[in-house]
mmCIF file of C-alpha atoms in Angstrom:
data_model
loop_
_atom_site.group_PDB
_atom_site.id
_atom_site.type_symbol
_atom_site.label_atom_id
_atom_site.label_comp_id
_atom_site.label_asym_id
_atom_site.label_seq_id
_atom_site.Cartn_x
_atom_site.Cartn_y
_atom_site.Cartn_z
ATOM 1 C CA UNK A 14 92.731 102.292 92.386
ATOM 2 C CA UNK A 15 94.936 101.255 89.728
ATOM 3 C CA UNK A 16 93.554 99.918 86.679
ATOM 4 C CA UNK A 17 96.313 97.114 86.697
ATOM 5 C CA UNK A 18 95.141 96.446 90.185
ATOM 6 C CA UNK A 19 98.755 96.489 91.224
ATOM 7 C CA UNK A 20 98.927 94.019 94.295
ATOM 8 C CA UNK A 21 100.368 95.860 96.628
ATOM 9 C CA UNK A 22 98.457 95.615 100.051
ATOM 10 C CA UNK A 23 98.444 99.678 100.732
ATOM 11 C CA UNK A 24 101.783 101.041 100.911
ATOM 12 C CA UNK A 25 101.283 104.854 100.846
ATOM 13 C CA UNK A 26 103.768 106.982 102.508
ATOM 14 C CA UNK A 27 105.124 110.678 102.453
ATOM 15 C CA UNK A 28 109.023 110.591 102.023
ATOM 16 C CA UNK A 29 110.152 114.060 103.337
ATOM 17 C CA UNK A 30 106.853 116.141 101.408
ATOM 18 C CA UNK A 31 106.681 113.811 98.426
ATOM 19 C CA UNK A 32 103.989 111.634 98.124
ATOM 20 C CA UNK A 33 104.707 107.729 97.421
ATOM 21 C CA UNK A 34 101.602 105.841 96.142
ATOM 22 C CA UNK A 35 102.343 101.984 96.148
ATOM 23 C CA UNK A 36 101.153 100.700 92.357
ATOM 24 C CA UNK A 37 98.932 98.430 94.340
ATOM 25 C CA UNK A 38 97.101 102.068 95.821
ATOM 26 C CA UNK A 39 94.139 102.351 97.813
ATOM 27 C CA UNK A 40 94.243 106.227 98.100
ATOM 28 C CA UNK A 41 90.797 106.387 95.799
ATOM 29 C CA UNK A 42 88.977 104.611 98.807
ATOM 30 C CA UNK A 43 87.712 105.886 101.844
ATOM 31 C CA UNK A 44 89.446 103.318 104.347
ATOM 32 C CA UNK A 45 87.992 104.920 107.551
ATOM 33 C CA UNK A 46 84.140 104.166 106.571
ATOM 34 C CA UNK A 47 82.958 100.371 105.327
ATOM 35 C CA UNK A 48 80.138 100.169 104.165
ATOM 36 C CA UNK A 49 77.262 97.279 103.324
ATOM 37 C CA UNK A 50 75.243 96.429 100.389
ATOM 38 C CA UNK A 51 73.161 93.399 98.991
ATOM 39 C CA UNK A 52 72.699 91.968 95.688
ATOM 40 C CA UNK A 53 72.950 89.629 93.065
ATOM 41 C CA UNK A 54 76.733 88.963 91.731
ATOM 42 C CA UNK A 55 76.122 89.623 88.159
ATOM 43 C CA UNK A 56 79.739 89.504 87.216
ATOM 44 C CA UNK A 57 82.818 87.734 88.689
ATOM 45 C CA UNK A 58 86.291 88.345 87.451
ATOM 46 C CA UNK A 59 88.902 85.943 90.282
ATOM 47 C CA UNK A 60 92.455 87.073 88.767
ATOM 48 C CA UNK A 61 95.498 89.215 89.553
ATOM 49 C CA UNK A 62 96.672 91.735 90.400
ATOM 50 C CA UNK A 63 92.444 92.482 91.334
ATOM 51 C CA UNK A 64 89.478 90.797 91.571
ATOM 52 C CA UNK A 65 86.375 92.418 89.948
ATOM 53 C CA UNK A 66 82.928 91.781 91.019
ATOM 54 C CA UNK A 67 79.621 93.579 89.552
ATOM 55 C CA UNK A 68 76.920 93.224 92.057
ATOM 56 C CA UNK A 69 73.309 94.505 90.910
ATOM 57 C CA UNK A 70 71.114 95.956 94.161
ATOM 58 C CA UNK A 71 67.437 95.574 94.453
ATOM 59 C CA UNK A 72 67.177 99.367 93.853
ATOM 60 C CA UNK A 73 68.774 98.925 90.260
ATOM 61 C CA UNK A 74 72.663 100.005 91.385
ATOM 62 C CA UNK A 75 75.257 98.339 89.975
ATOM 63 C CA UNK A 76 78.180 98.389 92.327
ATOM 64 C CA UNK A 77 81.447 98.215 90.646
ATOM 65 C CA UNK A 78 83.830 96.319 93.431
ATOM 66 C CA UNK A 79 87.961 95.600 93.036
ATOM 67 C CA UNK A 80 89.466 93.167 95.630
ATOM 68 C CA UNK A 81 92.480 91.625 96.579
ATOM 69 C CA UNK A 82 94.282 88.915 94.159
ATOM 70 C CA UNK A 83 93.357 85.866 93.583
ATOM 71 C CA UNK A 84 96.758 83.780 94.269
ATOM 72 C CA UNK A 85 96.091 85.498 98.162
ATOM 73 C CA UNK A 86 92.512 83.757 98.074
ATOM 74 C CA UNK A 87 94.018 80.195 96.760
ATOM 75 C CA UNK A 88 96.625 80.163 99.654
ATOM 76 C CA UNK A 89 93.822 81.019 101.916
ATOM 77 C CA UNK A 90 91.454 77.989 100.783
ATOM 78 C CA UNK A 91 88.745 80.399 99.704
ATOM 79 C CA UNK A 92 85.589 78.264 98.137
ATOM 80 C CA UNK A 93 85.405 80.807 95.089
ATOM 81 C CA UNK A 94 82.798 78.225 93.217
ATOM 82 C CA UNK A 95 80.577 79.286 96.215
ATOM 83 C CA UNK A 96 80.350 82.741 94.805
ATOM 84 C CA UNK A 97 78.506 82.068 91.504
ATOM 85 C CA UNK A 98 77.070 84.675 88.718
ATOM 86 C CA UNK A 99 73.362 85.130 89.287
ATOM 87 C CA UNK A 100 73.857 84.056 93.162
ATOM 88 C CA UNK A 101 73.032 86.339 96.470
ATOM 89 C CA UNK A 102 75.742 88.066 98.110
ATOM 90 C CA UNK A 103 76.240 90.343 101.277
ATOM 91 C CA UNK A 104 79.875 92.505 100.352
ATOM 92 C CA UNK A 105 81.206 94.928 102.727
ATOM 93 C CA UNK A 106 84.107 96.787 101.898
ATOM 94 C CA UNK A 107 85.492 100.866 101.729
ATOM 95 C CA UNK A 108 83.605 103.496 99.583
ATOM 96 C CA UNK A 109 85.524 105.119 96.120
ATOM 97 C CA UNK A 110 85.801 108.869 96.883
ATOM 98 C CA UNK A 111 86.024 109.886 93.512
ATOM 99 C CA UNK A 112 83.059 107.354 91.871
ATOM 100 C CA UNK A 113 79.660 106.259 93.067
ATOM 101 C CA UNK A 114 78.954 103.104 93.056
ATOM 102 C CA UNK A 115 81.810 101.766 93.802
ATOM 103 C CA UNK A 116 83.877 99.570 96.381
ATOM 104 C CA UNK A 117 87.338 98.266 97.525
ATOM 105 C CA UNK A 118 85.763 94.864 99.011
ATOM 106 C CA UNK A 119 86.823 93.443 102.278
ATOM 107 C CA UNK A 120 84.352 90.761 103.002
ATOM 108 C CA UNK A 121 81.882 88.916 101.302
ATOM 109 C CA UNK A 122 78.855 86.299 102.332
ATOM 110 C CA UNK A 123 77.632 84.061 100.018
ATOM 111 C CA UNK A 124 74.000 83.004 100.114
ATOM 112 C CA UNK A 125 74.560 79.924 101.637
ATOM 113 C CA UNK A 126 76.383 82.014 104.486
ATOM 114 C CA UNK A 127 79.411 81.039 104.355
ATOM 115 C CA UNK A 128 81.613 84.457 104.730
ATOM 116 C CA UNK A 129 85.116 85.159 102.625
ATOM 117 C CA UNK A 130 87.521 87.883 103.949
ATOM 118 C CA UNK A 131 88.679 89.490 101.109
ATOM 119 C CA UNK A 132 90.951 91.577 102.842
ATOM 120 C CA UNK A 133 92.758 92.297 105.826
ATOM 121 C CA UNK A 134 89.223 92.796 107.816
ATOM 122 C CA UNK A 135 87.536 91.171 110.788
ATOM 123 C CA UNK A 136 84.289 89.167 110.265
ATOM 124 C CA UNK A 137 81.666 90.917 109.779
ATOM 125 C CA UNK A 138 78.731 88.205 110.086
ATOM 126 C CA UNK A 139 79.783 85.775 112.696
ATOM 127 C CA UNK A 140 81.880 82.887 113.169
ATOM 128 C CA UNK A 141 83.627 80.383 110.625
ATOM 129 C CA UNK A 142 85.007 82.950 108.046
ATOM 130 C CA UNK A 143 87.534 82.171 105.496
ATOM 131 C CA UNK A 144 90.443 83.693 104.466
ATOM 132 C CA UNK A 145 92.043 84.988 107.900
ATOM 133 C CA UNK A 146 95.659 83.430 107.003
ATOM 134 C CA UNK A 147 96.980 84.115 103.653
ATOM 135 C CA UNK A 148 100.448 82.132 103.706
ATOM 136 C CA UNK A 149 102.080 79.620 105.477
ATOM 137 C CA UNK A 150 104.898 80.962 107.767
ATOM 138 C CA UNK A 151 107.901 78.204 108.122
ATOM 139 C CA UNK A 152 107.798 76.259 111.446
ATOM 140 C CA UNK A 153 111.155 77.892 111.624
ATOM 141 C CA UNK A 154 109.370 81.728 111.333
ATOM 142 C CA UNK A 155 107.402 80.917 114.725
ATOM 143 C CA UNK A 156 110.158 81.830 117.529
ATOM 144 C CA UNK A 157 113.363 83.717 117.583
ATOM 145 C CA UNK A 158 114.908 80.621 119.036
ATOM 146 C CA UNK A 159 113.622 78.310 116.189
ATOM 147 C CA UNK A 160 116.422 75.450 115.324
ATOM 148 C CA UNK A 161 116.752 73.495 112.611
ATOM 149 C CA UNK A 162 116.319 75.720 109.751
ATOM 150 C CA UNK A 163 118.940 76.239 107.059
ATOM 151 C CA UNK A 164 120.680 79.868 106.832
ATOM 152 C CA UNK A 165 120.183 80.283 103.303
ATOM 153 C CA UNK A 166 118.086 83.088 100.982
ATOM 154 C CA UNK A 167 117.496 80.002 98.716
ATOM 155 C CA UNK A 168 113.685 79.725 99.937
ATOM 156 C CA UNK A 169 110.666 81.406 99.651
ATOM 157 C CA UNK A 170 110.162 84.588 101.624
ATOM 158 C CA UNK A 171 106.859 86.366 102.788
ATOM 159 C CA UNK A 172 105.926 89.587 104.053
ATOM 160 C CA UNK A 173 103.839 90.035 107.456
ATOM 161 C CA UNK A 174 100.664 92.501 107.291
ATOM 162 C CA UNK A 175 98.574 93.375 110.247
ATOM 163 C CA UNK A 176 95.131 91.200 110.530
ATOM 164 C CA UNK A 177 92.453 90.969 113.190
ATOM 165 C CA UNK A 178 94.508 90.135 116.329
ATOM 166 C CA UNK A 179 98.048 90.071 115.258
ATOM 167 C CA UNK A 180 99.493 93.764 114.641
ATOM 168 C CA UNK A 181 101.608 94.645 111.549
ATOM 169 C CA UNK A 182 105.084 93.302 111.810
ATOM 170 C CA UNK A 183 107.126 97.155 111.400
ATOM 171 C CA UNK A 184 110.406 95.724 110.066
ATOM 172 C CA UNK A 185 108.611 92.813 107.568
ATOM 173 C CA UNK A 186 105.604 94.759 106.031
ATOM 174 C CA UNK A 187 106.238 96.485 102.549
ATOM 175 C CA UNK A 188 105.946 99.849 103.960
ATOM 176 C CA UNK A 189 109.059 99.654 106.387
ATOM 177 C CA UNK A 190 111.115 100.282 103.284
ATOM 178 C CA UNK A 191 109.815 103.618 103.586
ATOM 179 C CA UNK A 192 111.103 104.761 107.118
ATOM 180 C CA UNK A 193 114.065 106.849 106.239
ATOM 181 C CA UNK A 194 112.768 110.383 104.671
ATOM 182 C CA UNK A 195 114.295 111.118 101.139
ATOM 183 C CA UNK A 196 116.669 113.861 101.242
ATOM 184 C CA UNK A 197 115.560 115.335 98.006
ATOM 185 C CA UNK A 198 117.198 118.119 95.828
ATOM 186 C CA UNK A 199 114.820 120.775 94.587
ATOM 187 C CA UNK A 200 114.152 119.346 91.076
ATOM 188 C CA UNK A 201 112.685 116.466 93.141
ATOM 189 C CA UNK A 202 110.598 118.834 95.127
ATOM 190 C CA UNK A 203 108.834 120.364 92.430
ATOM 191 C CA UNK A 204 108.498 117.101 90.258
ATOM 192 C CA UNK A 205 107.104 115.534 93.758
ATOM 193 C CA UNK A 206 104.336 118.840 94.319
ATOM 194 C CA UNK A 207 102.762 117.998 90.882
ATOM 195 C CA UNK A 208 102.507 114.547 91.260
ATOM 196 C CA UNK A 209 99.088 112.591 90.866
ATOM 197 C CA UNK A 210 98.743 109.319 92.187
ATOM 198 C CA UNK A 211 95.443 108.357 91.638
ATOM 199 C CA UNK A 212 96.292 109.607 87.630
ATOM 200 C CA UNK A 213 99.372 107.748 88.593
ATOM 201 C CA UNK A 214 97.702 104.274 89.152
ATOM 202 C CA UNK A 215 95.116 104.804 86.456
ATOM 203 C CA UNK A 216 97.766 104.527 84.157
ATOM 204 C CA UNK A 217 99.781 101.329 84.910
ATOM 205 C CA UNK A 218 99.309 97.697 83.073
ATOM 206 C CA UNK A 219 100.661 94.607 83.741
ATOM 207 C CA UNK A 220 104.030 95.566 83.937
ATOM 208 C CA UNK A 221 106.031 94.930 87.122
ATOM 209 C CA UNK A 222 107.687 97.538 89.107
ATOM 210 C CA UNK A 223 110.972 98.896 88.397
ATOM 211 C CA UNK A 224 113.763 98.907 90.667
ATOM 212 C CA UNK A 225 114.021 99.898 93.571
ATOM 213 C CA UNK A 226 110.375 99.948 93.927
ATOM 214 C CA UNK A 227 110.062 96.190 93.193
ATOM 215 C CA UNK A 228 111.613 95.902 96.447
ATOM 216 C CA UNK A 229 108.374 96.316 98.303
ATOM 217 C CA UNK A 230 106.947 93.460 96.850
ATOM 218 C CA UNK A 231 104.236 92.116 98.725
ATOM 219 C CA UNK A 232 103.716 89.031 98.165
ATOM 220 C CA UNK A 233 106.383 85.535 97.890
ATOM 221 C CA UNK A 234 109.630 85.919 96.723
ATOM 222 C CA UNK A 235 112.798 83.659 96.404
ATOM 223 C CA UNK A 236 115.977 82.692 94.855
ATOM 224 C CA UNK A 237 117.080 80.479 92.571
ATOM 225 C CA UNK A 238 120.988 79.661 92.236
ATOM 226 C CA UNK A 239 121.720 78.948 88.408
ATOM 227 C CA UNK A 240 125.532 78.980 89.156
ATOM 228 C CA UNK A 241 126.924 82.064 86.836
ATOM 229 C CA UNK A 242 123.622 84.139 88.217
ATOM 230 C CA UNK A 243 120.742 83.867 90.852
ATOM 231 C CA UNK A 244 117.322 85.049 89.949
ATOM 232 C CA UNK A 245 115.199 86.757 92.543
ATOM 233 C CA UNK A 246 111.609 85.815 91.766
ATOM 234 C CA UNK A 247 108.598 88.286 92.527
ATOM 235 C CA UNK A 248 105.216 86.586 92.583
ATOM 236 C CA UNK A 249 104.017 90.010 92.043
ATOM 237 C CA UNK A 250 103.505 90.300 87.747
ATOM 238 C CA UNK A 251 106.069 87.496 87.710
ATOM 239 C CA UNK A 252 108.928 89.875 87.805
ATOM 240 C CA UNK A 253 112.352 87.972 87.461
ATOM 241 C CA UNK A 254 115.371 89.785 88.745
ATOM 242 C CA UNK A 255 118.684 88.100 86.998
ATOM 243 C CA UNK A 256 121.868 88.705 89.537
ATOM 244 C CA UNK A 257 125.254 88.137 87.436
ATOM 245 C CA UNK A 258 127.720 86.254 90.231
ATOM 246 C CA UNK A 259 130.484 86.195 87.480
ATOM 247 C CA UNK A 260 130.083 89.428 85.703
ATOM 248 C CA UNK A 261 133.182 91.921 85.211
ATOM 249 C CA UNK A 262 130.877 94.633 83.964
ATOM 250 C CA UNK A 263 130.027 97.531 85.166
ATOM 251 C CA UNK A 264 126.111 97.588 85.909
ATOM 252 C CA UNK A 265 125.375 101.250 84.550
ATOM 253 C CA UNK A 266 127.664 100.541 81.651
ATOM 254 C CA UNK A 267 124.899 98.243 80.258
ATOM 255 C CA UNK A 268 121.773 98.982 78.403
ATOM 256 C CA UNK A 269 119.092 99.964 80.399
ATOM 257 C CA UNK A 270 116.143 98.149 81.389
ATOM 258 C CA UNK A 271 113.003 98.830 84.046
ATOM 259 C CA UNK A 272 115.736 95.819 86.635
ATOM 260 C CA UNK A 273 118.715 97.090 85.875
ATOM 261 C CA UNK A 274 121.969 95.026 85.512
ATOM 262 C CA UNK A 275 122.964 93.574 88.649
ATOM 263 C CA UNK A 276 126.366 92.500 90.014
ATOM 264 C CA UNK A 277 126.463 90.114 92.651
ATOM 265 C CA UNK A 278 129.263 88.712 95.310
ATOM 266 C CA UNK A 279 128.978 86.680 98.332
ATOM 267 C CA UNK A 280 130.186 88.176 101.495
ATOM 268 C CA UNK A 281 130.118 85.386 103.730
ATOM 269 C CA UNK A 282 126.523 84.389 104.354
ATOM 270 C CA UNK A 283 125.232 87.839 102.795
ATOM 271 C CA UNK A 284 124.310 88.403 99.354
ATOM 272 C CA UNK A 285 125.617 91.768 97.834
ATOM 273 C CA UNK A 286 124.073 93.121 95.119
ATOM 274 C CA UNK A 287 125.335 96.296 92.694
ATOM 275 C CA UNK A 288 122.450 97.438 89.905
ATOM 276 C CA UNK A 289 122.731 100.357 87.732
ATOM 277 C CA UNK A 290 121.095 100.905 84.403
ATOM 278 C CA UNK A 291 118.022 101.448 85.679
ATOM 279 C CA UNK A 292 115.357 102.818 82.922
ATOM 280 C CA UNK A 293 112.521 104.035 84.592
ATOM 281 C CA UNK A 294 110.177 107.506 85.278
ATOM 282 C CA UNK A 295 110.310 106.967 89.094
ATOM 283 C CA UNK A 296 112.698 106.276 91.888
ATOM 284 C CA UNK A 297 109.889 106.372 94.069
ATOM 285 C CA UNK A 298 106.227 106.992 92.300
ATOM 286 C CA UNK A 299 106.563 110.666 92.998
ATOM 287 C CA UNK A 300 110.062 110.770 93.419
ATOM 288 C CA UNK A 301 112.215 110.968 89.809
ATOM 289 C CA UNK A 302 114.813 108.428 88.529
ATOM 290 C CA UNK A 303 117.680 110.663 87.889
ATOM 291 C CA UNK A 304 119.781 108.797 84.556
ATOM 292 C CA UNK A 305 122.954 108.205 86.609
ATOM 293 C CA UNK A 306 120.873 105.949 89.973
ATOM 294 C CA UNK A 307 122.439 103.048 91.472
ATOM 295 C CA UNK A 308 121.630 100.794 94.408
ATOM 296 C CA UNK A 309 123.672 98.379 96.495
ATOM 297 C CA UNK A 310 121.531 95.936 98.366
ATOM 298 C CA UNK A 311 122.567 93.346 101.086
ATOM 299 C CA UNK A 312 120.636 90.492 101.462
ATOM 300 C CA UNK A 313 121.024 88.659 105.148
ATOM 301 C CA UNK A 314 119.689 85.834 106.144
ATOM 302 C CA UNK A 315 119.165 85.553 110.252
ATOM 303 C CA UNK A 316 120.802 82.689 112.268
ATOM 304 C CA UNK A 317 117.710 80.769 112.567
ATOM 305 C CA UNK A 318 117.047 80.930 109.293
ATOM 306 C CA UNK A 319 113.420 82.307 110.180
ATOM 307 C CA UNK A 320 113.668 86.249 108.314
ATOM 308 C CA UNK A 321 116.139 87.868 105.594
ATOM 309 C CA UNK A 322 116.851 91.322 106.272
ATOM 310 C CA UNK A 323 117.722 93.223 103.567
ATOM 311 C CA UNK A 324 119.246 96.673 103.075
ATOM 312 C CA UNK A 325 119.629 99.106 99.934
ATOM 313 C CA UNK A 326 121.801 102.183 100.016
ATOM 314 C CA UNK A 327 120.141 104.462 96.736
ATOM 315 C CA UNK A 328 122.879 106.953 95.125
ATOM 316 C CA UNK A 329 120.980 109.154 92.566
ATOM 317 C CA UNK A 330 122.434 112.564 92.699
ATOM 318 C CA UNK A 331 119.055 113.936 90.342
ATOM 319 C CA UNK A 332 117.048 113.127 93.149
ATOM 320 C CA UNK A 333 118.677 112.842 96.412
ATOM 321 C CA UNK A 334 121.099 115.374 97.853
ATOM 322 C CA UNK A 335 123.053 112.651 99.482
ATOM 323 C CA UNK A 336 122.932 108.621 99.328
ATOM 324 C CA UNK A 337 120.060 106.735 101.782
ATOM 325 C CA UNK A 338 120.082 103.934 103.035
ATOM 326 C CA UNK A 339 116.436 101.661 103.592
ATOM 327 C CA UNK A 340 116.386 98.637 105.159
ATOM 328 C CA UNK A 341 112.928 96.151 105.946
ATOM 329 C CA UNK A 342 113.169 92.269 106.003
ATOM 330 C CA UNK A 343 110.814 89.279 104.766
ATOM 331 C CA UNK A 344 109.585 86.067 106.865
ATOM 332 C CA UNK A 345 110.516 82.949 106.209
ATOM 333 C CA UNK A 346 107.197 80.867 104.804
ATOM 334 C CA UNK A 347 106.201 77.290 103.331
ATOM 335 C CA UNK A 348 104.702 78.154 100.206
ATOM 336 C CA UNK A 349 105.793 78.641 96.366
ATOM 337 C CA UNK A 350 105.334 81.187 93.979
ATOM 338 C CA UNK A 351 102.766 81.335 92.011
ATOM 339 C CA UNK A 352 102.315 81.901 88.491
ATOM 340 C CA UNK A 353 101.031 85.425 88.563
ATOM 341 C CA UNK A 354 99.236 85.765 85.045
ATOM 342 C CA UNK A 355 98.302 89.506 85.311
ATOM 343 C CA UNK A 356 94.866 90.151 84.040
ATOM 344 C CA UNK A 357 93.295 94.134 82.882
ATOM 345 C CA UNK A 358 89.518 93.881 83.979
ATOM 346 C CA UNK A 359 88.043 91.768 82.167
ATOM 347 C CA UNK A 360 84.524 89.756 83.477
ATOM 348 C CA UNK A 361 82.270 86.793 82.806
ATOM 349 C CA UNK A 362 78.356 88.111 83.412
ATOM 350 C CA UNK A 363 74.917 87.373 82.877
ATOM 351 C CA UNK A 364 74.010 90.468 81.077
#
């Protein structure tokens, strides 16, 4: 697990052989075995991109335990205040495999009993558990046949995750960008064989993801028409994509940043975008960012206003022996985003 706890919900996925770890990884935990334990919660750190909790066991352990994001737990109405330092507290949640001692937590009990799902996980301890819905989807998101809603991308947008009942949505989850395999040339290949992911992870701040990876993104997103340029807004590390509408230059004529310059146009109701400049190690983590990449994207929103479906076609002749083509989509959803405030580990305790 990242030390940047890069909120990113579990998008891992092998492109052709090369690995892809999403910067919000979970490959250090064991997701097939949960486990139990029991304690006092000696330490509490609620903050993106992870929370942090120390909880001290009767037999003298001291579990260290990462989490999901705090903004997730707001939207969900989680009672964090009933979680205090120095209270009781049940957590259940997936083994490390590399350290002892350590969790990815997906539920937690309070010692009142009141029961928090801290991630995508059933109840564990009966009833009345909080934290099951994590947005808000727009009334126009609930049918195909929805009226009423405007066709426009200037709204907030959501992605939809599996969760206890309701199975993952396979064109709207992060990980349906992912479908097509990467044709990759054979410097990619070998670059791919050596690479590390959990070293990977380990290494990543606060920074947000470059482009095109930035394109998973999680959590809310929208747009935000300034006139000369529209800025696509990431809740995730409160990346700000700035899309020139007016612009004569060429995007990988300009100096390069982690976004890229983007060129934008209006083809009827879709939004095309052109990026090139983009200075980064990774097309993919795993996959290398030749110098010469560039993306066009197509942003689309559907007639009832309920999804945007969104395309990228990826050119990047270091990489890819021919240009691909991804597509996923986002939901529709009545929320805002967030200030994201990324936070390295950092805890209030009683020690």
């Amino acid at each position: 697990m990242s030390k940047s706890g890069r909120c990113f919900a579990g998008v891992v996925a092998a492109l052709l052989t090369a690995p892809v770890a999403a910067h919000h990884s979970y490959v250090e935990f064991d997701q097939q075995n949960t486990i139990e334990i029991e304690g006092t919660l000696v330490a509490a750190a609620w903050q993106n991109p992870h929370t942090r909790l120390t909880v001290a066991g009767a037999d003298g352990v001291r579990w260290d335990i990462e989490s999901s994001a705090v903004n997730g737990l707001r939207r969900a109405g989680a009672p964090l205040e009933l979680f205090e330092v120095g209270s009781k507290v049940k957590v259940a949640g997936w083994p490390s495999t590399k350290t002892a001692s350590r969790l990815f937590g997906t539920n937690i009990l309070s010692a009142g009993g009141q029961e928090l799902i801290l991630f995508r996980a059933p109840p564990r301890w009966g009833g009345g558990a909080i934290g099951l819905e994590r947005q808000a989807l727009s009334a126009s998101a609930g049918s195909a046949g929805s009226a009423g809603a405007a066709r426009t991308i200037f709204r907030t947008w959501g992605s939809a995750y599996a969760r206890p009942g309701i199975p993952d949505d396979p064109d709207a989850s992060p990980s349906s960008l992912f479908r097509v395999p990467l044709p990759l040339t054979e410097a990619a290949r070998q670059a791919a064989a050596g690479f590390d992911e959990v070293k990977y992870n380990l290494s990543l701040g606060c920074a947000p993801k470059n482009m095109p990876f930035v394109m998973v993104v999680p959590g809310p997103t929208d747009f935000v028409d300034r006139g000369d340029s529209i800025l696509f807004r990431s809740e995730e590390f409160d990346a700000v994509r700035t899309i020139h509408m007016n612009s004569r230059e060429s995007p990988s004529a300009q100096p390069k940043t982690r976004l890229g310059y983007s060129v934008g146009r209006w083809e009827g109701d879709t939004l095309v975008v052109e990026t090139g400049s983009v200075d980064a190690e990774y097309l993919f983590p795993g996959v290398p960012l030749g110098p010469s990449a560039s993306f066009v994207e197509r942003f689309t929103p559907s007639a009832d206003g309920s999804r945007l479906h969104y395309s990228i076609v990826m050119t990047d002749p270091y990489s890819l022996t021919q240009p691909v083509e991804q597509k996923r989509s986002w939901i529709a959803i009545d929320e805002h985003v967030m200030p994201y405030n990324c936070t390295l580990p950092k805890r209030s305790t009683t020690d």
